[in-house]
Short mmCIF file of N, CA, C and O in Angstrom, two decimals:
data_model
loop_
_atom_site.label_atom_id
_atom_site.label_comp_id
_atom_site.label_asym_id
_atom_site.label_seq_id
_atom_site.Cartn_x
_atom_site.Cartn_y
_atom_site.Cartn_z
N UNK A 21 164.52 -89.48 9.00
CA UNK A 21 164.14 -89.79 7.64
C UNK A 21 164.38 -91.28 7.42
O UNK A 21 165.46 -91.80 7.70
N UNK A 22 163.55 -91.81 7.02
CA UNK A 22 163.31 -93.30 6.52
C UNK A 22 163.42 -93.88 5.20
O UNK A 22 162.52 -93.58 4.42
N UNK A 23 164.25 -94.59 4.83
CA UNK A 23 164.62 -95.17 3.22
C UNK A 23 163.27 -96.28 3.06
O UNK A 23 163.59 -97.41 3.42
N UNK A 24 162.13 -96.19 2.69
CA UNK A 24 161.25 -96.84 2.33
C UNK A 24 161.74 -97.93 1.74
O UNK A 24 161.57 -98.73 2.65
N UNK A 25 162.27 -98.59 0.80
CA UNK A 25 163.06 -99.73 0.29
C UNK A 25 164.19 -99.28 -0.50
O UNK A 25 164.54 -98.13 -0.77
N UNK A 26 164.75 -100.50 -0.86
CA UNK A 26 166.41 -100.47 -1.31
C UNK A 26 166.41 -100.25 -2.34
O UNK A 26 167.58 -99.95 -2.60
N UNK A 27 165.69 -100.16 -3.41
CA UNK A 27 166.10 -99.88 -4.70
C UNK A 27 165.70 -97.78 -5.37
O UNK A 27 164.77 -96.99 -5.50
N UNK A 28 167.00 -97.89 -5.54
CA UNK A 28 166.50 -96.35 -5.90
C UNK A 28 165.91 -96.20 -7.31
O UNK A 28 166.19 -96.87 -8.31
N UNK A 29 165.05 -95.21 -7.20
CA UNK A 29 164.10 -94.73 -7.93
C UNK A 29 164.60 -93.88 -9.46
O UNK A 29 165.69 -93.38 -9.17
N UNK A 30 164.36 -93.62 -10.48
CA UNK A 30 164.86 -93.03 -11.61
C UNK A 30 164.83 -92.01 -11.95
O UNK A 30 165.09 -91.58 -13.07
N UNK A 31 164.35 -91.25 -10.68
CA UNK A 31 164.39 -89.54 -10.95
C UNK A 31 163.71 -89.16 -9.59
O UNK A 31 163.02 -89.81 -8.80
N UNK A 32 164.19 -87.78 -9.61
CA UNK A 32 163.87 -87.16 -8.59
C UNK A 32 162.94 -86.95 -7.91
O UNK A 32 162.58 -87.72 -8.80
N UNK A 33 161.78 -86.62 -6.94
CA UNK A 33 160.72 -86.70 -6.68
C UNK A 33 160.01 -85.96 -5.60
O UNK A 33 160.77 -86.17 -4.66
N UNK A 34 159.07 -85.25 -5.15
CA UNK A 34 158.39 -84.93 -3.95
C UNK A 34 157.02 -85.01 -4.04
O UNK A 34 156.33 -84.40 -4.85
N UNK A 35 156.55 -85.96 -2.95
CA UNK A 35 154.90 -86.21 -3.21
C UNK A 35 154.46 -84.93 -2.53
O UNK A 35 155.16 -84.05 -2.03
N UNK A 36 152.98 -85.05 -2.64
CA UNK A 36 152.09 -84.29 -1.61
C UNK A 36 152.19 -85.24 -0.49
O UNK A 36 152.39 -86.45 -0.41
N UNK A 37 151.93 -84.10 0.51
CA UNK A 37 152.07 -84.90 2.19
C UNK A 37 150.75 -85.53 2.39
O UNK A 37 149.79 -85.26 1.67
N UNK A 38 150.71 -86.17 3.15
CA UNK A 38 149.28 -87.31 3.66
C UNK A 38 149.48 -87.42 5.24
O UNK A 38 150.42 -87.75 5.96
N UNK A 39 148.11 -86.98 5.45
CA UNK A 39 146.90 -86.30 4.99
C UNK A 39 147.24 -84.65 4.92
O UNK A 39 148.07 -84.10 5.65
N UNK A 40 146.47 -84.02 3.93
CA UNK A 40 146.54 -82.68 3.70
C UNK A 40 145.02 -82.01 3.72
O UNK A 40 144.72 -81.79 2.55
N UNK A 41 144.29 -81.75 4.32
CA UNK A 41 144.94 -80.86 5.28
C UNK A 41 145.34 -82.04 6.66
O UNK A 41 144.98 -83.21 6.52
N UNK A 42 146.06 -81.63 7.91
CA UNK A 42 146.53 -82.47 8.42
C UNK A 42 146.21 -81.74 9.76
O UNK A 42 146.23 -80.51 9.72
N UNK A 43 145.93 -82.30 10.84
CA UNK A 43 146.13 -81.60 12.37
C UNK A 43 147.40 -81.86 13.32
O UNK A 43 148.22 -81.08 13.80
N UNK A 44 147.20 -83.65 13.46
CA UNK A 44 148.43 -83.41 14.58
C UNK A 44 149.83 -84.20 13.59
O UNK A 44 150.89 -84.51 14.13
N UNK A 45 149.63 -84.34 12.58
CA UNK A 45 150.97 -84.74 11.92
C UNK A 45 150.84 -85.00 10.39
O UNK A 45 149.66 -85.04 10.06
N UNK A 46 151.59 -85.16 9.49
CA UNK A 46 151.54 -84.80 7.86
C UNK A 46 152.75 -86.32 7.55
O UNK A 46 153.32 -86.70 8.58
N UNK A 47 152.92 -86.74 6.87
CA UNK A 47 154.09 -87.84 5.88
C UNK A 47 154.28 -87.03 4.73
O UNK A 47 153.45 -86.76 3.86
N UNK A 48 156.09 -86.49 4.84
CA UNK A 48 156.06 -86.09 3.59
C UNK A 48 157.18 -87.13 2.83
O UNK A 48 158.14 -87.77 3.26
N UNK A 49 156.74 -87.02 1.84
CA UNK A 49 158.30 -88.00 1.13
C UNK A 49 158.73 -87.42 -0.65
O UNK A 49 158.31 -86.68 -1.54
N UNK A 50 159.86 -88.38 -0.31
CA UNK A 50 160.75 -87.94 -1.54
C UNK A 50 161.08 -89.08 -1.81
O UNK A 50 160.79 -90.13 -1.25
N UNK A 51 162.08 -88.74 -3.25
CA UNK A 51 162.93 -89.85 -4.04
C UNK A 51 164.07 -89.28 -4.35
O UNK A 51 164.24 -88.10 -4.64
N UNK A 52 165.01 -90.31 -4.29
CA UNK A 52 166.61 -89.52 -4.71
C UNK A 52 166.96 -90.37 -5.88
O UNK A 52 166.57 -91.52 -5.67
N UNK A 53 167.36 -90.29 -6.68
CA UNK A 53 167.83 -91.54 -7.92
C UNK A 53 168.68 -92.04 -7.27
O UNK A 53 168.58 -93.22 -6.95
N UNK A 54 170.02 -91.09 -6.82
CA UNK A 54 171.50 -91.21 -6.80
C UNK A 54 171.53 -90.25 -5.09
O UNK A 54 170.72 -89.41 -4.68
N UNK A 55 172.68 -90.75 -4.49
CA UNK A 55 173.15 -90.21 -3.23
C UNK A 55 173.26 -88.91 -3.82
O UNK A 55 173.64 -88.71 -4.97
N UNK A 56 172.83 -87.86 -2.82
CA UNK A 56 172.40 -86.36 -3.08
C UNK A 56 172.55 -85.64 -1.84
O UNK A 56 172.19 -85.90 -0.69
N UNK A 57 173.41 -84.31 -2.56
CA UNK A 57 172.97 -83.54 -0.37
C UNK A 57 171.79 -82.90 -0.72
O UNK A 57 171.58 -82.17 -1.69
N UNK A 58 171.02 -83.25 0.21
CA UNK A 58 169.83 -82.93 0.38
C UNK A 58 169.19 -81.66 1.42
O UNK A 58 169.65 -81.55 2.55
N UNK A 59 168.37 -80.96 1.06
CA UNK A 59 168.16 -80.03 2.38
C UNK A 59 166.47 -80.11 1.49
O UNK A 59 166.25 -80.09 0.28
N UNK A 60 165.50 -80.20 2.68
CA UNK A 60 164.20 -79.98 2.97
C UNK A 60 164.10 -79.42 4.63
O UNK A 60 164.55 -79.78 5.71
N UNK A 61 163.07 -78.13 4.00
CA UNK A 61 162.52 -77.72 4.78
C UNK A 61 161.23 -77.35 5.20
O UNK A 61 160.45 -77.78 4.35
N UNK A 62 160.68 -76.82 6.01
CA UNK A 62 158.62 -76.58 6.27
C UNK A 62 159.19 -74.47 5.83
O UNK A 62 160.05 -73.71 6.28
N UNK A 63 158.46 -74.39 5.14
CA UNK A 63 158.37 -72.61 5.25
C UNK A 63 157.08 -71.96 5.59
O UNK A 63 156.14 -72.74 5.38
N UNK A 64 156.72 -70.89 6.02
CA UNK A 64 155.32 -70.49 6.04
C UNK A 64 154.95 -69.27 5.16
O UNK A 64 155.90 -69.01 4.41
N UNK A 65 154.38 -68.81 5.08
CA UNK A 65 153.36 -68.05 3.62
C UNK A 65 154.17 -66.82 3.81
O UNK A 65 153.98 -65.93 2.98
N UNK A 66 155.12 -66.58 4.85
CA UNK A 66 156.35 -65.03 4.83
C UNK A 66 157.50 -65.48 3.96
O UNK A 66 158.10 -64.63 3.29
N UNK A 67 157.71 -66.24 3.94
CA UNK A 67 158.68 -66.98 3.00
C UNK A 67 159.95 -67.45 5.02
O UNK A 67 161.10 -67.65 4.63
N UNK A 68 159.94 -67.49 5.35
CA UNK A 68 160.13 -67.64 6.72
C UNK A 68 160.25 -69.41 6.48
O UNK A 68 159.57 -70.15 5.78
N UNK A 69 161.58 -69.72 7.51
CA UNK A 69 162.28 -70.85 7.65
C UNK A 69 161.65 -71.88 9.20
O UNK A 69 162.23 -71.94 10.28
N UNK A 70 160.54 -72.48 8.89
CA UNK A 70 159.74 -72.68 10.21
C UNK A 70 160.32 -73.76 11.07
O UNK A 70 160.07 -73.90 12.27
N UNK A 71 161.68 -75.02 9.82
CA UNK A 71 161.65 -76.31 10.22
C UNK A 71 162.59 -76.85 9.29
O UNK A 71 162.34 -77.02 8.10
N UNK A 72 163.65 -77.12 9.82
CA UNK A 72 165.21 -77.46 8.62
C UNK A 72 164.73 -79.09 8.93
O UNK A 72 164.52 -79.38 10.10
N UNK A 73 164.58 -80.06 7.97
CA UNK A 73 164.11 -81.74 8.45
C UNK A 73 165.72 -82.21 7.85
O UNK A 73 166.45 -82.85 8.61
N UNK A 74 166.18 -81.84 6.45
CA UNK A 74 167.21 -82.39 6.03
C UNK A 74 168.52 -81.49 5.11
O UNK A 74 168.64 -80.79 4.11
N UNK A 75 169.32 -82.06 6.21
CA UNK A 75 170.17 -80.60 5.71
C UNK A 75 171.64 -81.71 5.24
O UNK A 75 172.72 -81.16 5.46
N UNK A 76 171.70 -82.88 4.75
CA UNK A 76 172.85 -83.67 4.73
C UNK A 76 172.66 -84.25 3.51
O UNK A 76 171.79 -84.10 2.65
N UNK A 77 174.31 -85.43 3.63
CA UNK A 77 174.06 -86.27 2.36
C UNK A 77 173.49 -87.25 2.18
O UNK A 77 174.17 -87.98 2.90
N UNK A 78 172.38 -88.17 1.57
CA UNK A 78 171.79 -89.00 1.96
C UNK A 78 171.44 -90.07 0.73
O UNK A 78 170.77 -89.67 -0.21
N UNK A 79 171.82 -91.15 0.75
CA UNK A 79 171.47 -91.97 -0.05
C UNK A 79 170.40 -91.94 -0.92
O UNK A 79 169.31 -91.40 -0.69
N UNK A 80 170.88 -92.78 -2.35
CA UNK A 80 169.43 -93.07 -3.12
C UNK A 80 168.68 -93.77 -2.31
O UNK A 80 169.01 -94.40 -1.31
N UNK A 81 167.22 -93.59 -2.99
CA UNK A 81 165.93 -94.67 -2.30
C UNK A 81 164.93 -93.59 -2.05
O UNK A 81 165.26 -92.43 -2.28
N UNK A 82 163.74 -93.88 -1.60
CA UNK A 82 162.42 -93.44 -1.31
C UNK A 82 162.76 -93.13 0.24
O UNK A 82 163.41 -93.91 0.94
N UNK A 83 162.12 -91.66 0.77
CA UNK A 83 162.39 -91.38 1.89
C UNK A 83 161.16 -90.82 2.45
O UNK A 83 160.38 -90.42 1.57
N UNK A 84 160.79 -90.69 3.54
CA UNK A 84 159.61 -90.44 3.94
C UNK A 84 159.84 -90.29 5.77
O UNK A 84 159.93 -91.24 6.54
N UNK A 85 159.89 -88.80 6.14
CA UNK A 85 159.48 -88.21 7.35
C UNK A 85 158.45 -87.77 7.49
O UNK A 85 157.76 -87.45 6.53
N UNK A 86 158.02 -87.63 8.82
CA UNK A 86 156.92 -86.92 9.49
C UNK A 86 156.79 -85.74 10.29
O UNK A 86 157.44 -85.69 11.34
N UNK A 87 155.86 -84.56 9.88
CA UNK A 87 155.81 -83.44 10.26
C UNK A 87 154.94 -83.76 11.34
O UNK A 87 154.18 -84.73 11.32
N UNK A 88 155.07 -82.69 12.58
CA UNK A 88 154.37 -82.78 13.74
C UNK A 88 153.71 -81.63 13.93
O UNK A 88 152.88 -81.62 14.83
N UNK A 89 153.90 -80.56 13.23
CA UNK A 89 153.20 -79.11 13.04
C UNK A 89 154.13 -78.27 13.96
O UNK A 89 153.84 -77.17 14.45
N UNK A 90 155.19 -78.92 14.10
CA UNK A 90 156.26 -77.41 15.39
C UNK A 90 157.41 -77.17 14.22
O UNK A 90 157.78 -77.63 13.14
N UNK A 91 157.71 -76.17 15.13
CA UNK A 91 159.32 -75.33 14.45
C UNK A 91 160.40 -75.43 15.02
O UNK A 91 160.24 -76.42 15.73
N UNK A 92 161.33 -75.08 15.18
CA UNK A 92 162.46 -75.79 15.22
C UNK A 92 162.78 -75.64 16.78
O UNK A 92 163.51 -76.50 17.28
N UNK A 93 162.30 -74.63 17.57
CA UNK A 93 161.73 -74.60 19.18
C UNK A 93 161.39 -75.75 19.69
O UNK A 93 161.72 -76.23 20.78
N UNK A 94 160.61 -76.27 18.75
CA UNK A 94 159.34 -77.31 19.44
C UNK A 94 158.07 -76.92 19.94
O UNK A 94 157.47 -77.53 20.83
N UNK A 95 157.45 -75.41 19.11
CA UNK A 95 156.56 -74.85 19.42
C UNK A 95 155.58 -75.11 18.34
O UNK A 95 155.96 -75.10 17.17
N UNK A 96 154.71 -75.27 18.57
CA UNK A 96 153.35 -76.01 17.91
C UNK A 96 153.01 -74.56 16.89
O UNK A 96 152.82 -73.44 17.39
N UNK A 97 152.99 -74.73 15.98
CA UNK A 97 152.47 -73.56 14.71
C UNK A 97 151.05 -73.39 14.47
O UNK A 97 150.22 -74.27 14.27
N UNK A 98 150.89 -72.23 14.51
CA UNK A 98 149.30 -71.80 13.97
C UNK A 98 148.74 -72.07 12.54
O UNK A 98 149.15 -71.57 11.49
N UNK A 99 147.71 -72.96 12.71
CA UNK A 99 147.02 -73.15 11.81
C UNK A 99 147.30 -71.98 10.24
O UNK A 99 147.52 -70.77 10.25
N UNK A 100 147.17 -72.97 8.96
CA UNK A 100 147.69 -71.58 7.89
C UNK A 100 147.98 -73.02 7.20
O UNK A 100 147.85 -74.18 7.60
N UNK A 101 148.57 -72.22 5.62
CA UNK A 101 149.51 -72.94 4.69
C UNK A 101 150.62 -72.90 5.39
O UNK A 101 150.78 -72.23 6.41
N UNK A 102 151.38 -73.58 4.91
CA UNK A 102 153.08 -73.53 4.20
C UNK A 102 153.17 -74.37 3.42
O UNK A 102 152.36 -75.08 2.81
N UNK A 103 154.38 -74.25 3.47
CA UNK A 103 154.89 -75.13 1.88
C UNK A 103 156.14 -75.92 2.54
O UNK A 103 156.63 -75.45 3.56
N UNK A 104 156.66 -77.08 2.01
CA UNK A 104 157.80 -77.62 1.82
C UNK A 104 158.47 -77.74 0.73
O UNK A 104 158.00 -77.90 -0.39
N UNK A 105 159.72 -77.64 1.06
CA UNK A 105 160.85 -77.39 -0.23
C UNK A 105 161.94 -78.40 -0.28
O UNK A 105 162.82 -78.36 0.57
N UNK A 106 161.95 -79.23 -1.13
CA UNK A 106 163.55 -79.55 -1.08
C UNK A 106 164.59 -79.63 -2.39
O UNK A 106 164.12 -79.57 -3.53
N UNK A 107 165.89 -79.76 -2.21
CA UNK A 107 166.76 -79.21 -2.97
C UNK A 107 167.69 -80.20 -3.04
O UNK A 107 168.09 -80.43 -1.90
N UNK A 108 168.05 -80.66 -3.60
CA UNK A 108 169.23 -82.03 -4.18
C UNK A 108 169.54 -81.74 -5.50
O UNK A 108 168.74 -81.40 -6.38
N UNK A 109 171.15 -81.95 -5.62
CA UNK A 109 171.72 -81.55 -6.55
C UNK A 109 171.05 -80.03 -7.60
O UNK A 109 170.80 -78.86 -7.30
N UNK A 110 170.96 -80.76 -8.76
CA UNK A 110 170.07 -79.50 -9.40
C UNK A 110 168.61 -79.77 -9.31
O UNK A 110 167.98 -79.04 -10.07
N UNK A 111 167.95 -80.49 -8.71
CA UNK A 111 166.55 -80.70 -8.70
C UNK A 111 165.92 -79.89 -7.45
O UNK A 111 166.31 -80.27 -6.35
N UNK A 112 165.13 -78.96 -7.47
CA UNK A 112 164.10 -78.04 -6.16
C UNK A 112 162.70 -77.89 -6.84
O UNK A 112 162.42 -77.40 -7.93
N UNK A 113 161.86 -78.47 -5.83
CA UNK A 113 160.81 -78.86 -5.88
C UNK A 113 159.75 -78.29 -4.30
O UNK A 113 160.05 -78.40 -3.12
N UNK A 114 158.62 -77.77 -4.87
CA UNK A 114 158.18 -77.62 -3.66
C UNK A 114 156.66 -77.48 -3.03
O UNK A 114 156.16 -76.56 -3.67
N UNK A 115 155.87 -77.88 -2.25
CA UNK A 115 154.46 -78.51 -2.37
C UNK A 115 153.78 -77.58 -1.33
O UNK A 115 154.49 -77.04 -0.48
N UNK A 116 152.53 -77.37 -1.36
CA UNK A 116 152.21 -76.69 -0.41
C UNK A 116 151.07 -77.46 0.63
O UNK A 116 150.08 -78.07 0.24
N UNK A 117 151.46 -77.29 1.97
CA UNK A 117 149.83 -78.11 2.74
C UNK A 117 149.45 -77.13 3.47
O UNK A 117 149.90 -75.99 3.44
N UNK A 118 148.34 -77.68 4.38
CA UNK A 118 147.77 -77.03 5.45
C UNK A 118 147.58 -77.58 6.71
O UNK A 118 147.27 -78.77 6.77
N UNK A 119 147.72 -76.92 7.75
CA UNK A 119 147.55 -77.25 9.02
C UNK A 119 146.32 -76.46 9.34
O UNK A 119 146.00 -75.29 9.18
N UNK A 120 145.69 -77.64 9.90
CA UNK A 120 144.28 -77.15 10.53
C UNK A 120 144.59 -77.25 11.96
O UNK A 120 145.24 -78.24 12.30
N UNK A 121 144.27 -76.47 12.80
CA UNK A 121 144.21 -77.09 14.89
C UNK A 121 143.08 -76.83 15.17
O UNK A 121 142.66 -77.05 16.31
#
């Protein structure tokens, strides 16, 4: 996970990922106001845990990882929705994309 720049942001945040639909990889990002434990994850349409990205405490600022379409194996996922979720302090928020192959 990557702090996009130094100044933190004034509220909480989760974009849509780019590009959506996506094949061989997705950018998802967030905003933290304030240092937050954070947990984001990829789920798929069972409600099923496909991909833990952030499970710690992590500074304010703009953050932005990249999905590769695998699970926590390193096994490449079948085309479908899911959704990503993440959860800091009292703020959970959660977006849905698609993987095309």
């Amino acid at each position: 996970v990557e702090n996009r720049d130094g100044q933190a942001p004034e509220s909480y945040s989760l974009n849509q990922n780019y590009p959506n639909p996506f094949n061989n990889s997705t950018l998802l990002s967030f905003s933290l106001p304030h240092s937050s434990f954070v947990e984001l994850e990829i789920i798929d349409m069972n409600g099923r845990t496909v991909k833990v990205f952030v499970n710690e405490n992590m500074a304010a600022g703009s953050h932005e990882l990249r999905w590769d379409g695998t699970n926590e194996l390193g096994e490449v996922m079948p085309s479908g929705v899911y959704f990503y979720q993440i959860r800091a302090d009292d703020f959970t928020a959660s977006k849905k994309l698609l993987l095309v192959k």
